[in-house]
PDB file of C-alpha atoms and ligand atoms in Angstrom:
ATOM      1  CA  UNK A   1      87.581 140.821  71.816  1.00 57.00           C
ATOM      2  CA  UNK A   2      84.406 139.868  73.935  1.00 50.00           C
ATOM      3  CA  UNK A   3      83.710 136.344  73.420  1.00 45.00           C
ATOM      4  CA  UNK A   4      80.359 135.102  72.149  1.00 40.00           C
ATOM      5  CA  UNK A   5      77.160 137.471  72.238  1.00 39.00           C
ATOM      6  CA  UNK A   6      75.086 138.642  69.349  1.00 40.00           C
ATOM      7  CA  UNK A   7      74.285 141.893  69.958  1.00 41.00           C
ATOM      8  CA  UNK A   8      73.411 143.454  66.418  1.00 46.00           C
ATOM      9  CA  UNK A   9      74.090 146.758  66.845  1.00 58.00           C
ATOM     10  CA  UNK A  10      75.824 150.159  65.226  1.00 87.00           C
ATOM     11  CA  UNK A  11      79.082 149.823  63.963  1.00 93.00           C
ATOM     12  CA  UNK A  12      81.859 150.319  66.648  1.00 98.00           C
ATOM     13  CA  UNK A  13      83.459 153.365  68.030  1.00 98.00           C
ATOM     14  CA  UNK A  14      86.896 153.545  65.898  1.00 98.00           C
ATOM     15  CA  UNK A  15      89.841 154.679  67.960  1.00 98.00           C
ATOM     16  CA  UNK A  16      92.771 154.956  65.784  1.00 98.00           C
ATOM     17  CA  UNK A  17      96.037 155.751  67.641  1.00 98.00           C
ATOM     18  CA  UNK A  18      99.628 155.702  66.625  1.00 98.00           C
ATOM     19  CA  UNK A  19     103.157 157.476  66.929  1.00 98.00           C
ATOM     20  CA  UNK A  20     105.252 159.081  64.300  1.00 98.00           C
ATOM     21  CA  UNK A  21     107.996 161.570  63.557  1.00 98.00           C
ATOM     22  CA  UNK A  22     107.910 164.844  63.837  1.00 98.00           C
ATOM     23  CA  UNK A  23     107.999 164.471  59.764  1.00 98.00           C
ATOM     24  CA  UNK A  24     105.025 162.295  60.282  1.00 98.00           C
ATOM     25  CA  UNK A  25     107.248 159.112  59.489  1.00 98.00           C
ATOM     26  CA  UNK A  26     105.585 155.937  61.187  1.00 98.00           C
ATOM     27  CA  UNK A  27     108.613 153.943  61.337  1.00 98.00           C
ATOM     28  CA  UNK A  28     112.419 153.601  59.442  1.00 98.00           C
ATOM     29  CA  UNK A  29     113.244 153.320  55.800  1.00 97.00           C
ATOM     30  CA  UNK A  30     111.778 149.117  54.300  1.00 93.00           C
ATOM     31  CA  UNK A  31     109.499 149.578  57.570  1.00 94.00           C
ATOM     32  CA  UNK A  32     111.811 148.983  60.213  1.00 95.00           C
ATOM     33  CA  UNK A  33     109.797 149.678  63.759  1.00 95.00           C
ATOM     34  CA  UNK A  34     110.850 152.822  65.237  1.00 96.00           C
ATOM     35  CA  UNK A  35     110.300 153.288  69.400  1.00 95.00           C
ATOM     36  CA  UNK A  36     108.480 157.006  69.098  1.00 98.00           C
ATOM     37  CA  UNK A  37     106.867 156.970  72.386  1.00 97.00           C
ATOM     38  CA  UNK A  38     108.047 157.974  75.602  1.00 96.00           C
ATOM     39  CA  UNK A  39     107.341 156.239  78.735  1.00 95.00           C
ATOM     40  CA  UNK A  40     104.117 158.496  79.747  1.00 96.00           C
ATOM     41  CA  UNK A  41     102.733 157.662  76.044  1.00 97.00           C
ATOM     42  CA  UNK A  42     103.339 153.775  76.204  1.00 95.00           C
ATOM     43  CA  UNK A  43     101.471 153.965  79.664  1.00 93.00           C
ATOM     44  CA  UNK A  44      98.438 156.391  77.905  1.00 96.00           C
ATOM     45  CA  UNK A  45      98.320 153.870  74.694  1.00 95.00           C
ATOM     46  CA  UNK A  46      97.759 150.244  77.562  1.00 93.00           C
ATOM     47  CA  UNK A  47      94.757 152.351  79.600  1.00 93.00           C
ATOM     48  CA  UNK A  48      93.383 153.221  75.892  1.00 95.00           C
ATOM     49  CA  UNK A  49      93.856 149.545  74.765  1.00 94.00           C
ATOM     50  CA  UNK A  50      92.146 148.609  78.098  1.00 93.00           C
ATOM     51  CA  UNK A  51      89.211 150.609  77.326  1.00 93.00           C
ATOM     52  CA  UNK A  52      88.589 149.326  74.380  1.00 96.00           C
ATOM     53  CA  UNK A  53      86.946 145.650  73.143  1.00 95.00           C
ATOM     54  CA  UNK A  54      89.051 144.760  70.203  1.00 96.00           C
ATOM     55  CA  UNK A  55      92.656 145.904  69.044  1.00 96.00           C
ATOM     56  CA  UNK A  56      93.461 146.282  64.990  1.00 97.00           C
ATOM     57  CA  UNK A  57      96.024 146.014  63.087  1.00 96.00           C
ATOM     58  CA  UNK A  58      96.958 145.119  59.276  1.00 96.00           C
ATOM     59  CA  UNK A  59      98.826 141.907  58.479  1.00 94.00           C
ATOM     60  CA  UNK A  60     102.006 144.433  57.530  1.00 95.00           C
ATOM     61  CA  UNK A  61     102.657 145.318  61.133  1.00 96.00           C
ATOM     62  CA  UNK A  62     102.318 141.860  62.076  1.00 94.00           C
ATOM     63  CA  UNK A  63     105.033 140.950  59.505  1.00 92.00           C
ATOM     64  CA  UNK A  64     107.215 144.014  60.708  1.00 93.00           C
ATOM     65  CA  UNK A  65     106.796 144.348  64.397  1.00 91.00           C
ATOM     66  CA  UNK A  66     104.761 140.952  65.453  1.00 90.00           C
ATOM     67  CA  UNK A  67     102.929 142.902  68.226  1.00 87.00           C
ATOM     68  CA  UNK A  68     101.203 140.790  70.569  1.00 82.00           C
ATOM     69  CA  UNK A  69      98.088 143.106  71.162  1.00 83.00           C
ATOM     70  CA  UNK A  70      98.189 142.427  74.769  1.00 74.00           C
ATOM     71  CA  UNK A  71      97.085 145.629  76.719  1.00 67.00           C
ATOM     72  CA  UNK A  72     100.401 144.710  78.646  1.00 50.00           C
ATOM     73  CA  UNK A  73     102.706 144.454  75.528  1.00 41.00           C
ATOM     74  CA  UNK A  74     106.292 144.807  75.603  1.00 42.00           C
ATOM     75  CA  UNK A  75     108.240 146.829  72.656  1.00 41.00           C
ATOM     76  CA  UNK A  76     109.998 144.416  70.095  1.00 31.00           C
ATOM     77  CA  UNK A  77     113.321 145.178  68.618  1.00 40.00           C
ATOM     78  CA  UNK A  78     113.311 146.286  64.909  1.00 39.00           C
ATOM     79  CA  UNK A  79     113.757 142.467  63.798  1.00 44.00           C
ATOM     80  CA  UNK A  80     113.367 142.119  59.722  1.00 41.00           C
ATOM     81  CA  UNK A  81     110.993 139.819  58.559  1.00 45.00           C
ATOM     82  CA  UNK A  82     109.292 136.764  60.096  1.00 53.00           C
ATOM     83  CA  UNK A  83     106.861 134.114  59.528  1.00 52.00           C
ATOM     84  CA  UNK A  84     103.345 135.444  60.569  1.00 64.00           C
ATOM     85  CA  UNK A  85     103.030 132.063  61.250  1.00 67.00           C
ATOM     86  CA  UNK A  86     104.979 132.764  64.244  1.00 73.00           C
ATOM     87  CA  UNK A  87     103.577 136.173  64.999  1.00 80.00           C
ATOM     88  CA  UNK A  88     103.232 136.708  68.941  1.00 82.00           C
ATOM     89  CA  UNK A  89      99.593 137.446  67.908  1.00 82.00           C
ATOM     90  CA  UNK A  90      98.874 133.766  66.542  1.00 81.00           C
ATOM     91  CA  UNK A  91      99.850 131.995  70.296  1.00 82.00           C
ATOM     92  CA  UNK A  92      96.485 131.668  71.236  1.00 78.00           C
ATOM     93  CA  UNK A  93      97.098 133.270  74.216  1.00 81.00           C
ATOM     94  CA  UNK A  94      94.118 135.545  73.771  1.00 81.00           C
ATOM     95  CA  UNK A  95      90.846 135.309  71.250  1.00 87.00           C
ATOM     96  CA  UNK A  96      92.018 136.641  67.978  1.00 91.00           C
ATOM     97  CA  UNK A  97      90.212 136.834  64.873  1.00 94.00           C
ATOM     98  CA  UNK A  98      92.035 136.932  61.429  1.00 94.00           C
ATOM     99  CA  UNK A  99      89.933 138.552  58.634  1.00 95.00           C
ATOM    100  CA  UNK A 100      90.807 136.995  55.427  1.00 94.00           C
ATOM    101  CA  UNK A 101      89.980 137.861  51.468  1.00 94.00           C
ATOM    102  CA  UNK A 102      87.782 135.768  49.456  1.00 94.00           C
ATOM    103  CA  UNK A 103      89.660 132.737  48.302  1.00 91.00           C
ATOM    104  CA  UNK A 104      92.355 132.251  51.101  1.00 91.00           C
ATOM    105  CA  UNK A 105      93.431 129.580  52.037  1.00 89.00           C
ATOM    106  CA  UNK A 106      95.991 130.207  54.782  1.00 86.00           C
ATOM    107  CA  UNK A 107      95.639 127.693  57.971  1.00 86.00           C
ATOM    108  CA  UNK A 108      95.968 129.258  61.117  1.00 86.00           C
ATOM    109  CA  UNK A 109      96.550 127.862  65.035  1.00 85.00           C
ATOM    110  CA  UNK A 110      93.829 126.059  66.683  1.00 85.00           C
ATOM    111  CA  UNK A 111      91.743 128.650  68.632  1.00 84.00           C
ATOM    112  CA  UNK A 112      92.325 131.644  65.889  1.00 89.00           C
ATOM    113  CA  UNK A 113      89.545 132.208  64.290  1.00 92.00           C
ATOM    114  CA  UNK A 114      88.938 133.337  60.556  1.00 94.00           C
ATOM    115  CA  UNK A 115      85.707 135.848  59.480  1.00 95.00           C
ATOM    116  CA  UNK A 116      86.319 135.453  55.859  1.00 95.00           C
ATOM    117  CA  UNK A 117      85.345 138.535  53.436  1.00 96.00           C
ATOM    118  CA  UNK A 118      83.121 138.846  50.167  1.00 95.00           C
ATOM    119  CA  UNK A 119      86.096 140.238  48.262  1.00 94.00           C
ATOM    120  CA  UNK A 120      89.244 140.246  47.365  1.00 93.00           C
ATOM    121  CA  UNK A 121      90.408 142.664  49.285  1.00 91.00           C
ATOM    122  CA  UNK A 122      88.893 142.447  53.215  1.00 95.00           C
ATOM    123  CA  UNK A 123      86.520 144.836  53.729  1.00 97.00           C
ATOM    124  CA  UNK A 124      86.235 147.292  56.592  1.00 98.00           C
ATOM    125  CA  UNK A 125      82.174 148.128  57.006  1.00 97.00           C
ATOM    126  CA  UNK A 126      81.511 144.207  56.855  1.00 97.00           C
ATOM    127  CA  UNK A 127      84.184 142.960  59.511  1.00 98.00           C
ATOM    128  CA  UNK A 128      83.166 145.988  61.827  1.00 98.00           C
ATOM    129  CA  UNK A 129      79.370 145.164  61.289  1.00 97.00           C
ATOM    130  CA  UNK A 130      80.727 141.321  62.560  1.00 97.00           C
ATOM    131  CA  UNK A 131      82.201 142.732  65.351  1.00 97.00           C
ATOM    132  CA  UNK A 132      79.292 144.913  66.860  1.00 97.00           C
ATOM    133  CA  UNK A 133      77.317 141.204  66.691  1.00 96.00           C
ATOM    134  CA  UNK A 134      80.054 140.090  68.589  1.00 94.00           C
ATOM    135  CA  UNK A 135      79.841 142.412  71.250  1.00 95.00           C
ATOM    136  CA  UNK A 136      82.800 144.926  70.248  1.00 96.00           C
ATOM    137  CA  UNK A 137      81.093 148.523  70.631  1.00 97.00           C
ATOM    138  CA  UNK A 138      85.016 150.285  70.930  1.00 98.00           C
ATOM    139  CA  UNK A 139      88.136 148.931  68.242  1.00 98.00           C
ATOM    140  CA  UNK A 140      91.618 150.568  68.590  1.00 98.00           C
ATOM    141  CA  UNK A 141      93.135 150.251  65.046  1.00 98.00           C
ATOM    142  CA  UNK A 142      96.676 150.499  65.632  1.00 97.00           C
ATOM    143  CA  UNK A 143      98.134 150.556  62.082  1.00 93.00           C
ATOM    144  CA  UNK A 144      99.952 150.606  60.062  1.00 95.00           C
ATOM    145  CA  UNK A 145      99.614 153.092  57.097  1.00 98.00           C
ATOM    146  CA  UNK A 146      97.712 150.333  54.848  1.00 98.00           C
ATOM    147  CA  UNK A 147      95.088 150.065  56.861  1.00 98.00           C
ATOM    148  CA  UNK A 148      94.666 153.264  58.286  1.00 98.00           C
ATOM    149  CA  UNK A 149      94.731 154.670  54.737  1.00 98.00           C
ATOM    150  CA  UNK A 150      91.536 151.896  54.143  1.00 98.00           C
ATOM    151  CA  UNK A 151      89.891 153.485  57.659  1.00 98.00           C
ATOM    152  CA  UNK A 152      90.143 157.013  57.065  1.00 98.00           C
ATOM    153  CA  UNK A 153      89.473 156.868  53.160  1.00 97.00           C
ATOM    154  CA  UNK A 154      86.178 154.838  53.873  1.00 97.00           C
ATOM    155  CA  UNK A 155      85.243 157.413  56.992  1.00 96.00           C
ATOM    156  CA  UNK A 156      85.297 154.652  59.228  1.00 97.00           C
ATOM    157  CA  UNK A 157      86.982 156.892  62.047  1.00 98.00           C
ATOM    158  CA  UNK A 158      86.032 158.047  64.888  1.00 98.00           C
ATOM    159  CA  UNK A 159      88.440 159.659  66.608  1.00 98.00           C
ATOM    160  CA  UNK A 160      92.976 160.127  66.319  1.00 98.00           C
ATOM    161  CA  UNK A 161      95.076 160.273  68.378  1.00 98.00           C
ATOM    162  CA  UNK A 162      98.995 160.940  67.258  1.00 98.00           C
ATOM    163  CA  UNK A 163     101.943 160.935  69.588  1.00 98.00           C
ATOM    164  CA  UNK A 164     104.391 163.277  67.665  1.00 98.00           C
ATOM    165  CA  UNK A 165     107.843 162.253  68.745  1.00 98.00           C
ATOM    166  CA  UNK A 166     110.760 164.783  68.851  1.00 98.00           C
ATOM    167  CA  UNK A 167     112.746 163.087  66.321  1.00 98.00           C
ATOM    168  CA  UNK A 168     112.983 163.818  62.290  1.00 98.00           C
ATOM    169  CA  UNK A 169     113.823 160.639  60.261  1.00 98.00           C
ATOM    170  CA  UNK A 170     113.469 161.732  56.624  1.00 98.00           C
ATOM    171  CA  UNK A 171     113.413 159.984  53.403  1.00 97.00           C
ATOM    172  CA  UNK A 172     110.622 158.858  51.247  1.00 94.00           C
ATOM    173  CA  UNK A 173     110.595 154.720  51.624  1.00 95.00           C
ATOM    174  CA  UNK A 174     109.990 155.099  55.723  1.00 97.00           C
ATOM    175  CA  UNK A 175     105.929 154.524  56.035  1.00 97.00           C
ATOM    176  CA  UNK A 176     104.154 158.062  57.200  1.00 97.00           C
ATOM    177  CA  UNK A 177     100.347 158.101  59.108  1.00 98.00           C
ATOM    178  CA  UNK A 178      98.549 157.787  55.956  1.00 98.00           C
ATOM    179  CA  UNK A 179      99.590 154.913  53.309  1.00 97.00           C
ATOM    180  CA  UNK A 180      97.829 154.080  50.083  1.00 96.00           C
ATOM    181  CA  UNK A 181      96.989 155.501  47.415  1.00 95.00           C
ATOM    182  CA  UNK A 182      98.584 158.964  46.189  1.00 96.00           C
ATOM    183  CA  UNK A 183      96.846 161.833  47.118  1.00 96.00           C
ATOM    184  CA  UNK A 184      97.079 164.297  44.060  1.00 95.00           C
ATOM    185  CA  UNK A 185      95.085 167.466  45.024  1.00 95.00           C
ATOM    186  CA  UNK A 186      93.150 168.888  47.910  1.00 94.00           C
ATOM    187  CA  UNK A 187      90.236 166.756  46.659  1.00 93.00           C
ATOM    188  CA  UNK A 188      91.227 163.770  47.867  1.00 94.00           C
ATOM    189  CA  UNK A 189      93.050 165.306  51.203  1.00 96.00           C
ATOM    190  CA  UNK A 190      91.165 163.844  54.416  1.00 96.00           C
ATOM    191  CA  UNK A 191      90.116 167.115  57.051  1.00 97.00           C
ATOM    192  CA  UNK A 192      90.771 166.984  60.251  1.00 98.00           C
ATOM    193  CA  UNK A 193      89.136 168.968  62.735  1.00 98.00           C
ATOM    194  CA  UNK A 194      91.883 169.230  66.281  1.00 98.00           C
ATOM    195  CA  UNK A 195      90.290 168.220  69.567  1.00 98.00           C
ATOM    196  CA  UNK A 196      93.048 168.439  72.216  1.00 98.00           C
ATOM    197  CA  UNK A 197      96.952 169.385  72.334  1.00 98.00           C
ATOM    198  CA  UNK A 198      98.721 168.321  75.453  1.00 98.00           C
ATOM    199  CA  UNK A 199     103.269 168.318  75.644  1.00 98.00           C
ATOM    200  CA  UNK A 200     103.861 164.282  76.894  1.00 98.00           C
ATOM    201  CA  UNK A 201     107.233 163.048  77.448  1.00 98.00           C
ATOM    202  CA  UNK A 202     109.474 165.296  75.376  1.00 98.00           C
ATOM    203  CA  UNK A 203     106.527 165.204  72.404  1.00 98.00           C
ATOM    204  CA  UNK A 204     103.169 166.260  71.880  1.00 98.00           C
ATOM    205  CA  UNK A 205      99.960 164.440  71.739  1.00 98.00           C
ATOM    206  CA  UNK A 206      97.684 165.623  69.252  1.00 98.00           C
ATOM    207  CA  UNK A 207      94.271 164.578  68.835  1.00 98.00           C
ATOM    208  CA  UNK A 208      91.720 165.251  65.893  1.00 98.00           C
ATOM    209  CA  UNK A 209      88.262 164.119  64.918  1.00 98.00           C
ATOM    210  CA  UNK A 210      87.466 163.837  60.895  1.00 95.00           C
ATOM    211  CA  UNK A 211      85.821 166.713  59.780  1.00 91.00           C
ATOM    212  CA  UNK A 212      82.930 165.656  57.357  1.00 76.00           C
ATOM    213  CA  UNK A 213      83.720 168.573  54.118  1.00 66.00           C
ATOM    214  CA  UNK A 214      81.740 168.499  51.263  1.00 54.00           C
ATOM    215  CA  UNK A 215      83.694 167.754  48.537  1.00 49.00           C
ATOM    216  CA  UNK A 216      85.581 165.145  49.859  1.00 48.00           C
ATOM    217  CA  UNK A 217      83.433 161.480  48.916  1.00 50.00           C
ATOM    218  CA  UNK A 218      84.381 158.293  50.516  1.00 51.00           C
ATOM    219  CA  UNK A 219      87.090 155.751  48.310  1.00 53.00           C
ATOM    220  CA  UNK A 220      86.649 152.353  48.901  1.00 51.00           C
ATOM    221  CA  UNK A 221      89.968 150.808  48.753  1.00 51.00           C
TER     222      UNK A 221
HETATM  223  N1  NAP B   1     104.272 154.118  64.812  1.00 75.82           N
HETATM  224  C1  NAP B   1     103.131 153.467  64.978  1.00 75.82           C
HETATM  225  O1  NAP B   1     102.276 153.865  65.785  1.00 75.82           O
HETATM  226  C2  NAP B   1     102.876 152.240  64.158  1.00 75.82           C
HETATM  227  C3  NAP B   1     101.774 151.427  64.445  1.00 75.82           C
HETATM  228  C4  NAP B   1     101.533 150.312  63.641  1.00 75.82           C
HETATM  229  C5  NAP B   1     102.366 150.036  62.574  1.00 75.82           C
HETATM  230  N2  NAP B   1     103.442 150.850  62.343  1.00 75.82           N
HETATM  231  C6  NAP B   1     104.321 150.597  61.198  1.00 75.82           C
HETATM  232  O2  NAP B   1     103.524 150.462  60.045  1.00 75.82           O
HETATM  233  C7  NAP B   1     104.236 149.643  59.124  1.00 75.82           C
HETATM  234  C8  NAP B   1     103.282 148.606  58.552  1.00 75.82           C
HETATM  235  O3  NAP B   1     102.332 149.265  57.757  1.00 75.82           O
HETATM  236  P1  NAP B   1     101.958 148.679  56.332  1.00 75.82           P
HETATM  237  O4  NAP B   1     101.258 149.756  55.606  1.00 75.82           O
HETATM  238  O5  NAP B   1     103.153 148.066  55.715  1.00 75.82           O
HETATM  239  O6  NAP B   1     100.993 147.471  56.673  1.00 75.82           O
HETATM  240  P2  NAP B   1      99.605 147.398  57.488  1.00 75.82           P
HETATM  241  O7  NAP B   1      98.791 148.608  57.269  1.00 75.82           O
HETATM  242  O8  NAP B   1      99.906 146.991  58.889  1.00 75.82           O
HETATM  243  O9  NAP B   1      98.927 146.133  56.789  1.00 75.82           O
HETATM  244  C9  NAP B   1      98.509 146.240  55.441  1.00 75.82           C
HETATM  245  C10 NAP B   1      98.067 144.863  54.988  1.00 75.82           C
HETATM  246  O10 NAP B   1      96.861 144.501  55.645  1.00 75.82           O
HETATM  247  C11 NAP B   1      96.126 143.653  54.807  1.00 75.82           C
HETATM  248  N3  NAP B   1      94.770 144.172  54.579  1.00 75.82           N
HETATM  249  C12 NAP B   1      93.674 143.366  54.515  1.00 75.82           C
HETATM  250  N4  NAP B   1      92.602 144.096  54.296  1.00 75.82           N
HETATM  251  C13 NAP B   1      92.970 145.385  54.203  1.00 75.82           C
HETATM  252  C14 NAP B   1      92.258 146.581  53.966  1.00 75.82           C
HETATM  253  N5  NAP B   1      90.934 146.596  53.814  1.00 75.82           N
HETATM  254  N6  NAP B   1      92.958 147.728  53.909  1.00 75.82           N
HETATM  255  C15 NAP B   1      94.283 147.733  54.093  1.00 75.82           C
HETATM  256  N7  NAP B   1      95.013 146.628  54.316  1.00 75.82           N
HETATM  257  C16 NAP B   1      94.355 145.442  54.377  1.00 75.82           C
HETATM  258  C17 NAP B   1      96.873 143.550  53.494  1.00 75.82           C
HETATM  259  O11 NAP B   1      97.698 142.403  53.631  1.00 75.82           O
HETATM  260  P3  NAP B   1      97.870 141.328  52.491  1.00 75.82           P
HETATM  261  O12 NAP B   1      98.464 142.092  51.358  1.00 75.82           O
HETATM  262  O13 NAP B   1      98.715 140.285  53.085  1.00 75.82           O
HETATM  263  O14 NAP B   1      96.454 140.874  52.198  1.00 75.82           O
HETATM  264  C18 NAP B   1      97.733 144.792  53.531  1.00 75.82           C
HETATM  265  O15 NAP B   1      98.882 144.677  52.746  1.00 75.82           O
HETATM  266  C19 NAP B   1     105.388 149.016  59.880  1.00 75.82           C
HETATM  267  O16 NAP B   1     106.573 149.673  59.480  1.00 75.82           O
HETATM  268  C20 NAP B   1     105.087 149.313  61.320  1.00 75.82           C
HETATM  269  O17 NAP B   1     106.260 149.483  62.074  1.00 75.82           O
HETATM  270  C21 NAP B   1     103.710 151.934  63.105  1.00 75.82           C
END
């Protein structure tokens, strides 16, 4: 994230980018990380990452995988559950800013800052708005399903890009692309219109841009 500035300007660009199954799983069974991406995708997802300002993700995938967001990141193991006190992302080895609900009261590291919401749930538009002032015209959200569920339902997307690893891993617990609420009928389905199809490692990198359809409103989550 690019440090001071107050540039109030349009939202940012949303880049949302992640890897699943071929049966669209985003990790293992309880959340366990799963290593989807070959070593031609891990190399496309640091130059994206280095092209953009700011890099996203929910506070589940810092429980499950503790990424540390660095455009040169390393792939954990699939270690159960830590203290996101702990999380790699929390070091203060780069600016990070946590966005918080109404009416926390967590403490975090010296140097991490907090941009606290209205609500009780944080809310997307707001923090995004925040970040343009801050200088952050590009975001890569990253994941997981939660919060890309709370991106794509409020049409806060720009742009997706999947890696679609050859591997099936089944089940119904294991997290696919889109979490949150249940989708019951074609209504609430979100359209995708595909911009590019390209074989990388032994997958396939897929990339779509929403496709605005009548009929299909925004949900705040
Ligand atoms: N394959 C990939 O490319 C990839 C990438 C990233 C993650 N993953 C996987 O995704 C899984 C984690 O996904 P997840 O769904 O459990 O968690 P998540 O989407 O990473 O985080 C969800 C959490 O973020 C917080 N949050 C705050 N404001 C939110 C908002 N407006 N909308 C949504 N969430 C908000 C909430 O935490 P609180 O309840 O604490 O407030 C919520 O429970 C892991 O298994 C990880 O391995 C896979």
């Amino acid at each position: 994230m690019k440090e001071g500035g107050s540039r109030a300007s349009r939202r940012p660009e949303v880049l949302v980018n992640c890897a699943v199954s071929l049966d669209g799983k985003l990790a293992y069974a309880g959340g366990a990380r799963a290593r989807l991406s070959g070593p031609n995708d891990l190399r496309r997802v640091q130059e994206l990452r280095a092209k953009c300002d700011a890099i996203l993700v929910g506070a589940g995938t810092v429980r499950l995988d503790d990424p540390s967001l660095r455009v040169h990141w390393e792939l954990l193991g699939t270690a159960p559950r830590r203290d996101p006190a702990h999380s790699r992302v929390l070091d203060g080895s780069r600016p990070t800013l946590i966005a918080v609900p109404r009416g926390s009261h967590r403490v975090y590291p010296t140097g991490v800052e907090q941009w606290r919401s209205t609500r009780d749930r944080v809310e997307l538009a707001p923090l995004l708005d925040h970040l343009a002032g801050r200088g952050v015209s590009r975001i890569l959200v990253e994941g997981g399903a939660t919060v890309l569920a709370s991106f794509f339902r409020q049409m806060l997307v720009d742009e997706l890009t999947v890696y679609v690893a050859p591997l099936l891993i089944g089940g119904s617990t294991a997290p696919s692309l889109l979490g949150g609420e249940e989708c019951p009928d074609a209504e609430r389905a979100i359209p995708l219109a595909r911009t590019g199809v390209e074989p990388l490692d032994d997958g396939v990198l897929l990339r779509f841009r929403p496709r605005p359809a009548s009929g299909v409103a925004a949900h705040p989550l």
